[in-house]
């Protein structure tokens, strides 16, 4: 296949290159695209050097089968027609198309078949926190319908991009050296801090990030489930974590839930609190699965269950999920 990466120089773009190589994705030709700032930069993929081309409104996508885009919502909207007009499938990592009725929102472990119905030849990659949560919710939904979800997320600096990760490192250096702290990518200093805001606030007091979890979860799971989220930025470098409370139609035992999670694709059960075994960002960074632990009954709800999860935001929360979508389409012969 002929593959394009739009936004190749960003954190997710670089992860695309690593994951495509690791999984030996079938690539005949690879084309990298970027902004005026990154055009001309060279990267090595499987021993061959590739130069980033300037993204333009031309015929560069004429022979492309699948394009992974991670250059921001504005770029995705502006170039969607250019990318797809000759039949390329655009798998978009931005929020630009996620809630469009004619664009499927896909997590392969949950709703891979939705990717087959794409009137605009665009498939949306969900928000990172939503992706990791629904991978775990899917096997529990199969046990009993989930009616309500409450979630508190603990999101690392990586969720704001490569520059934000560097800013966090720089803040710690500056604090150690008693220097003024650089604050640019976040609304406040992140080092030695947590910030109860990710994205901008909406009229109902929830942030856009929190509303994404409400709306995207319902679309992916084809469900009437209601989801109330509190999304928090924490000073870990990479991997997001989440505390999740669910209410199901019938009570689910801890043993049932653990068995279902352990058997589910994309999940690893790591749940032995007596021996201090539970998922943590330091251990889940760089891993493909969503790791789950501290599964227990909700003391406030007879039909409630609560658990903790952690997963790599840049991998499963972004690049890996997109690559898995392309792998699914390739496996069923659904790419041009």
PDB file of C-alpha atoms in Angstrom, residues 42-204:
ATOM      1  CA  UNK A  42      14.362  14.016   7.046  1.00  0.00           C
ATOM      2  CA  UNK A  43      13.394  10.875   8.937  1.00  0.00           C
ATOM      3  CA  UNK A  44      14.536   7.271   8.632  1.00  0.00           C
ATOM      4  CA  UNK A  45      11.975   4.501   8.280  1.00  0.00           C
ATOM      5  CA  UNK A  46      13.117   0.885   7.952  1.00  0.00           C
ATOM      6  CA  UNK A  47      16.589   1.971   6.959  1.00  0.00           C
ATOM      7  CA  UNK A  48      15.462   4.395   4.264  1.00  0.00           C
ATOM      8  CA  UNK A  49      15.501   8.187   4.529  1.00  0.00           C
ATOM      9  CA  UNK A  50      12.355  10.183   3.786  1.00  0.00           C
ATOM     10  CA  UNK A  51      12.040  13.952   3.448  1.00  0.00           C
ATOM     11  CA  UNK A  52       8.939  15.749   4.704  1.00  0.00           C
ATOM     12  CA  UNK A  53       7.023  17.405   1.877  1.00  0.00           C
ATOM     13  CA  UNK A  54       5.061  20.619   2.268  1.00  0.00           C
ATOM     14  CA  UNK A  55       1.321  19.884   2.561  1.00  0.00           C
ATOM     15  CA  UNK A  56      -0.388  21.654  -0.332  1.00  0.00           C
ATOM     16  CA  UNK A  57      -3.627  21.628  -2.306  1.00  0.00           C
ATOM     17  CA  UNK A  58      -2.358  19.581  -5.237  1.00  0.00           C
ATOM     18  CA  UNK A  59      -2.380  15.990  -6.521  1.00  0.00           C
ATOM     19  CA  UNK A  60       0.164  14.567  -4.059  1.00  0.00           C
ATOM     20  CA  UNK A  61      -2.455  12.151  -2.662  1.00  0.00           C
ATOM     21  CA  UNK A  62      -3.481  10.748  -6.050  1.00  0.00           C
ATOM     22  CA  UNK A  63      -1.816   7.361  -5.492  1.00  0.00           C
ATOM     23  CA  UNK A  64      -2.200   7.195  -1.709  1.00  0.00           C
ATOM     24  CA  UNK A  65      -4.269   4.339  -0.230  1.00  0.00           C
ATOM     25  CA  UNK A  66      -4.386   5.485   3.385  1.00  0.00           C
ATOM     26  CA  UNK A  67      -3.416   8.789   4.990  1.00  0.00           C
ATOM     27  CA  UNK A  68      -2.834   9.133   8.724  1.00  0.00           C
ATOM     28  CA  UNK A  69      -3.439  12.762   9.686  1.00  0.00           C
ATOM     29  CA  UNK A  70      -2.352  14.347  12.946  1.00  0.00           C
ATOM     30  CA  UNK A  71      -1.771  18.026  12.280  1.00  0.00           C
ATOM     31  CA  UNK A  72      -4.664  19.628  14.148  1.00  0.00           C
ATOM     32  CA  UNK A  73      -8.347  20.091  13.411  1.00  0.00           C
ATOM     33  CA  UNK A  74      -7.913  23.181  11.268  1.00  0.00           C
ATOM     34  CA  UNK A  75      -5.495  21.431   8.923  1.00  0.00           C
ATOM     35  CA  UNK A  76      -7.703  18.340   8.764  1.00  0.00           C
ATOM     36  CA  UNK A  77     -10.740  20.379   7.784  1.00  0.00           C
ATOM     37  CA  UNK A  78      -8.839  22.423   5.230  1.00  0.00           C
ATOM     38  CA  UNK A  79      -7.160  19.472   3.498  1.00  0.00           C
ATOM     39  CA  UNK A  80      -9.762  16.707   3.864  1.00  0.00           C
ATOM     40  CA  UNK A  81     -11.040  17.072   0.301  1.00  0.00           C
ATOM     41  CA  UNK A  82      -7.514  17.284  -1.099  1.00  0.00           C
ATOM     42  CA  UNK A  83      -6.516  14.113   0.744  1.00  0.00           C
ATOM     43  CA  UNK A  84      -9.590  12.026  -0.123  1.00  0.00           C
ATOM     44  CA  UNK A  85     -10.580  13.202  -3.607  1.00  0.00           C
ATOM     45  CA  UNK A  86      -8.734  10.369  -5.390  1.00  0.00           C
ATOM     46  CA  UNK A  87      -9.920   7.637  -3.032  1.00  0.00           C
ATOM     47  CA  UNK A  88      -7.423   7.715  -0.184  1.00  0.00           C
ATOM     48  CA  UNK A  89      -8.875   6.767   3.195  1.00  0.00           C
ATOM     49  CA  UNK A  90      -8.159   9.541   5.684  1.00  0.00           C
ATOM     50  CA  UNK A  91      -7.789   8.324   9.276  1.00  0.00           C
ATOM     51  CA  UNK A  92      -7.856  11.548  11.234  1.00  0.00           C
ATOM     52  CA  UNK A  93      -6.498  12.003  14.728  1.00  0.00           C
ATOM     53  CA  UNK A  94      -8.025  15.444  15.345  1.00  0.00           C
ATOM     54  CA  UNK A  95     -11.444  16.290  16.771  1.00  0.00           C
ATOM     55  CA  UNK A  96     -12.572  17.861  13.484  1.00  0.00           C
ATOM     56  CA  UNK A  97     -14.916  15.097  12.296  1.00  0.00           C
ATOM     57  CA  UNK A  98     -15.573  12.921  15.342  1.00  0.00           C
ATOM     58  CA  UNK A  99     -19.204  13.864  15.828  1.00  0.00           C
ATOM     59  CA  UNK A 100     -20.143  14.162  12.148  1.00  0.00           C
ATOM     60  CA  UNK A 101     -22.945  11.757  11.268  1.00  0.00           C
ATOM     61  CA  UNK A 102     -21.249  10.788   8.000  1.00  0.00           C
ATOM     62  CA  UNK A 103     -17.865  10.033   9.604  1.00  0.00           C
ATOM     63  CA  UNK A 104     -17.399   6.821  11.617  1.00  0.00           C
ATOM     64  CA  UNK A 105     -15.670   7.113  14.999  1.00  0.00           C
ATOM     65  CA  UNK A 106     -13.762   3.884  15.484  1.00  0.00           C
ATOM     66  CA  UNK A 107     -11.961   1.886  18.156  1.00  0.00           C
ATOM     67  CA  UNK A 108     -11.267  -1.491  16.483  1.00  0.00           C
ATOM     68  CA  UNK A 109     -11.770  -3.545  19.659  1.00  0.00           C
ATOM     69  CA  UNK A 110     -15.260  -2.031  19.967  1.00  0.00           C
ATOM     70  CA  UNK A 111     -16.730  -1.145  16.572  1.00  0.00           C
ATOM     71  CA  UNK A 112     -14.317  -2.011  13.756  1.00  0.00           C
ATOM     72  CA  UNK A 113     -17.177  -2.620  11.285  1.00  0.00           C
ATOM     73  CA  UNK A 114     -18.207   1.035  11.508  1.00  0.00           C
ATOM     74  CA  UNK A 115     -15.087   1.863   9.482  1.00  0.00           C
ATOM     75  CA  UNK A 116     -16.616   0.167   6.443  1.00  0.00           C
ATOM     76  CA  UNK A 117     -19.340   2.811   6.122  1.00  0.00           C
ATOM     77  CA  UNK A 118     -17.512   6.079   5.410  1.00  0.00           C
ATOM     78  CA  UNK A 119     -19.368   8.298   2.900  1.00  0.00           C
ATOM     79  CA  UNK A 120     -16.616  10.936   2.925  1.00  0.00           C
ATOM     80  CA  UNK A 121     -13.738   8.414   3.039  1.00  0.00           C
ATOM     81  CA  UNK A 122     -12.830   9.857   6.434  1.00  0.00           C
ATOM     82  CA  UNK A 123     -12.555   7.820   9.633  1.00  0.00           C
ATOM     83  CA  UNK A 124     -12.147   9.674  12.925  1.00  0.00           C
ATOM     84  CA  UNK A 125      -9.819   8.537  15.675  1.00  0.00           C
ATOM     85  CA  UNK A 126     -11.479   9.239  19.044  1.00  0.00           C
ATOM     86  CA  UNK A 127     -10.104  11.267  21.920  1.00  0.00           C
ATOM     87  CA  UNK A 128      -7.322   9.453  23.786  1.00  0.00           C
ATOM     88  CA  UNK A 129      -9.144   9.160  27.116  1.00  0.00           C
ATOM     89  CA  UNK A 130     -12.259   7.864  25.376  1.00  0.00           C
ATOM     90  CA  UNK A 131     -10.295   5.247  23.422  1.00  0.00           C
ATOM     91  CA  UNK A 132      -8.681   3.761  26.509  1.00  0.00           C
ATOM     92  CA  UNK A 133     -11.914   3.730  28.488  1.00  0.00           C
ATOM     93  CA  UNK A 134     -14.123   2.091  25.848  1.00  0.00           C
ATOM     94  CA  UNK A 135     -11.578  -0.686  25.239  1.00  0.00           C
ATOM     95  CA  UNK A 136     -12.215  -1.708  28.853  1.00  0.00           C
ATOM     96  CA  UNK A 137     -15.949  -0.956  28.824  1.00  0.00           C
ATOM     97  CA  UNK A 138     -16.635  -3.188  25.811  1.00  0.00           C
ATOM     98  CA  UNK A 139     -16.200  -6.542  27.604  1.00  0.00           C
ATOM     99  CA  UNK A 140     -18.180  -5.230  30.594  1.00  0.00           C
ATOM    100  CA  UNK A 141     -21.012  -4.016  28.343  1.00  0.00           C
ATOM    101  CA  UNK A 142     -21.239  -7.574  27.016  1.00  0.00           C
ATOM    102  CA  UNK A 143     -21.906  -8.770  30.564  1.00  0.00           C
ATOM    103  CA  UNK A 144     -24.587  -6.171  31.328  1.00  0.00           C
ATOM    104  CA  UNK A 145     -25.616  -2.896  29.722  1.00  0.00           C
ATOM    105  CA  UNK A 146     -23.768   0.077  31.205  1.00  0.00           C
ATOM    106  CA  UNK A 147     -26.204   2.836  32.186  1.00  0.00           C
ATOM    107  CA  UNK A 148     -23.895   5.428  33.734  1.00  0.00           C
ATOM    108  CA  UNK A 149     -20.204   6.230  33.861  1.00  0.00           C
ATOM    109  CA  UNK A 150     -18.370   8.564  36.185  1.00  0.00           C
ATOM    110  CA  UNK A 151     -14.722   9.153  35.421  1.00  0.00           C
ATOM    111  CA  UNK A 152     -11.775  11.133  36.715  1.00  0.00           C
ATOM    112  CA  UNK A 153      -8.830  11.248  34.328  1.00  0.00           C
ATOM    113  CA  UNK A 154      -5.192  11.851  35.211  1.00  0.00           C
ATOM    114  CA  UNK A 155      -3.684  12.995  31.922  1.00  0.00           C
ATOM    115  CA  UNK A 156       0.033  13.345  31.311  1.00  0.00           C
ATOM    116  CA  UNK A 157       1.874  16.151  29.574  1.00  0.00           C
ATOM    117  CA  UNK A 158       2.072  14.044  26.408  1.00  0.00           C
ATOM    118  CA  UNK A 159      -1.596  14.739  25.761  1.00  0.00           C
ATOM    119  CA  UNK A 160      -0.675  18.316  24.850  1.00  0.00           C
ATOM    120  CA  UNK A 161       2.050  17.277  22.413  1.00  0.00           C
ATOM    121  CA  UNK A 162       5.816  16.993  22.179  1.00  0.00           C
ATOM    122  CA  UNK A 163       6.430  20.645  23.061  1.00  0.00           C
ATOM    123  CA  UNK A 164       4.357  20.260  26.230  1.00  0.00           C
ATOM    124  CA  UNK A 165       6.437  17.272  27.311  1.00  0.00           C
ATOM    125  CA  UNK A 166       9.581  19.353  26.869  1.00  0.00           C
ATOM    126  CA  UNK A 167       8.002  22.214  28.806  1.00  0.00           C
ATOM    127  CA  UNK A 168       7.354  19.940  31.789  1.00  0.00           C
ATOM    128  CA  UNK A 169      10.971  18.790  31.761  1.00  0.00           C
ATOM    129  CA  UNK A 170      12.113  22.395  31.504  1.00  0.00           C
ATOM    130  CA  UNK A 171       9.905  23.472  34.409  1.00  0.00           C
ATOM    131  CA  UNK A 172      11.499  20.914  36.722  1.00  0.00           C
ATOM    132  CA  UNK A 173      14.986  22.047  35.675  1.00  0.00           C
ATOM    133  CA  UNK A 174      14.073  25.679  36.266  1.00  0.00           C
ATOM    134  CA  UNK A 175      12.622  24.952  39.699  1.00  0.00           C
ATOM    135  CA  UNK A 176      15.705  23.012  40.756  1.00  0.00           C
ATOM    136  CA  UNK A 177      17.903  25.916  39.630  1.00  0.00           C
ATOM    137  CA  UNK A 178      15.673  28.565  41.273  1.00  0.00           C
ATOM    138  CA  UNK A 179      14.938  30.116  37.884  1.00  0.00           C
ATOM    139  CA  UNK A 180      11.655  31.642  36.627  1.00  0.00           C
ATOM    140  CA  UNK A 181       9.307  28.882  35.499  1.00  0.00           C
ATOM    141  CA  UNK A 182       8.312  28.698  31.836  1.00  0.00           C
ATOM    142  CA  UNK A 183       4.529  28.409  31.399  1.00  0.00           C
ATOM    143  CA  UNK A 184       3.343  28.313  27.800  1.00  0.00           C
ATOM    144  CA  UNK A 185       1.543  25.115  26.828  1.00  0.00           C
ATOM    145  CA  UNK A 186      -0.584  24.892  29.981  1.00  0.00           C
ATOM    146  CA  UNK A 187      -2.744  27.475  31.791  1.00  0.00           C
ATOM    147  CA  UNK A 188      -0.580  27.088  34.929  1.00  0.00           C
ATOM    148  CA  UNK A 189       2.717  25.576  36.025  1.00  0.00           C
ATOM    149  CA  UNK A 190       2.399  21.797  35.717  1.00  0.00           C
ATOM    150  CA  UNK A 191       5.522  20.702  37.589  1.00  0.00           C
ATOM    151  CA  UNK A 192       4.654  19.696  41.180  1.00  0.00           C
ATOM    152  CA  UNK A 193       1.039  20.486  40.350  1.00  0.00           C
ATOM    153  CA  UNK A 194      -2.239  19.159  38.935  1.00  0.00           C
ATOM    154  CA  UNK A 195      -4.511  21.297  36.753  1.00  0.00           C
ATOM    155  CA  UNK A 196      -8.260  20.507  36.742  1.00  0.00           C
ATOM    156  CA  UNK A 197      -8.706  21.761  33.204  1.00  0.00           C
ATOM    157  CA  UNK A 198      -8.038  20.173  29.819  1.00  0.00           C
ATOM    158  CA  UNK A 199      -9.261  22.168  26.812  1.00  0.00           C
ATOM    159  CA  UNK A 200     -11.607  25.146  27.181  1.00  0.00           C
ATOM    160  CA  UNK A 201     -14.739  25.356  29.314  1.00  0.00           C
ATOM    161  CA  UNK A 202     -18.218  25.099  27.791  1.00  0.00           C
ATOM    162  CA  UNK A 203     -21.416  26.761  28.980  1.00  0.00           C
ATOM    163  CA  UNK A 204     -22.389  23.842  31.230  1.00  0.00           C
TER     164      UNK A 204
END
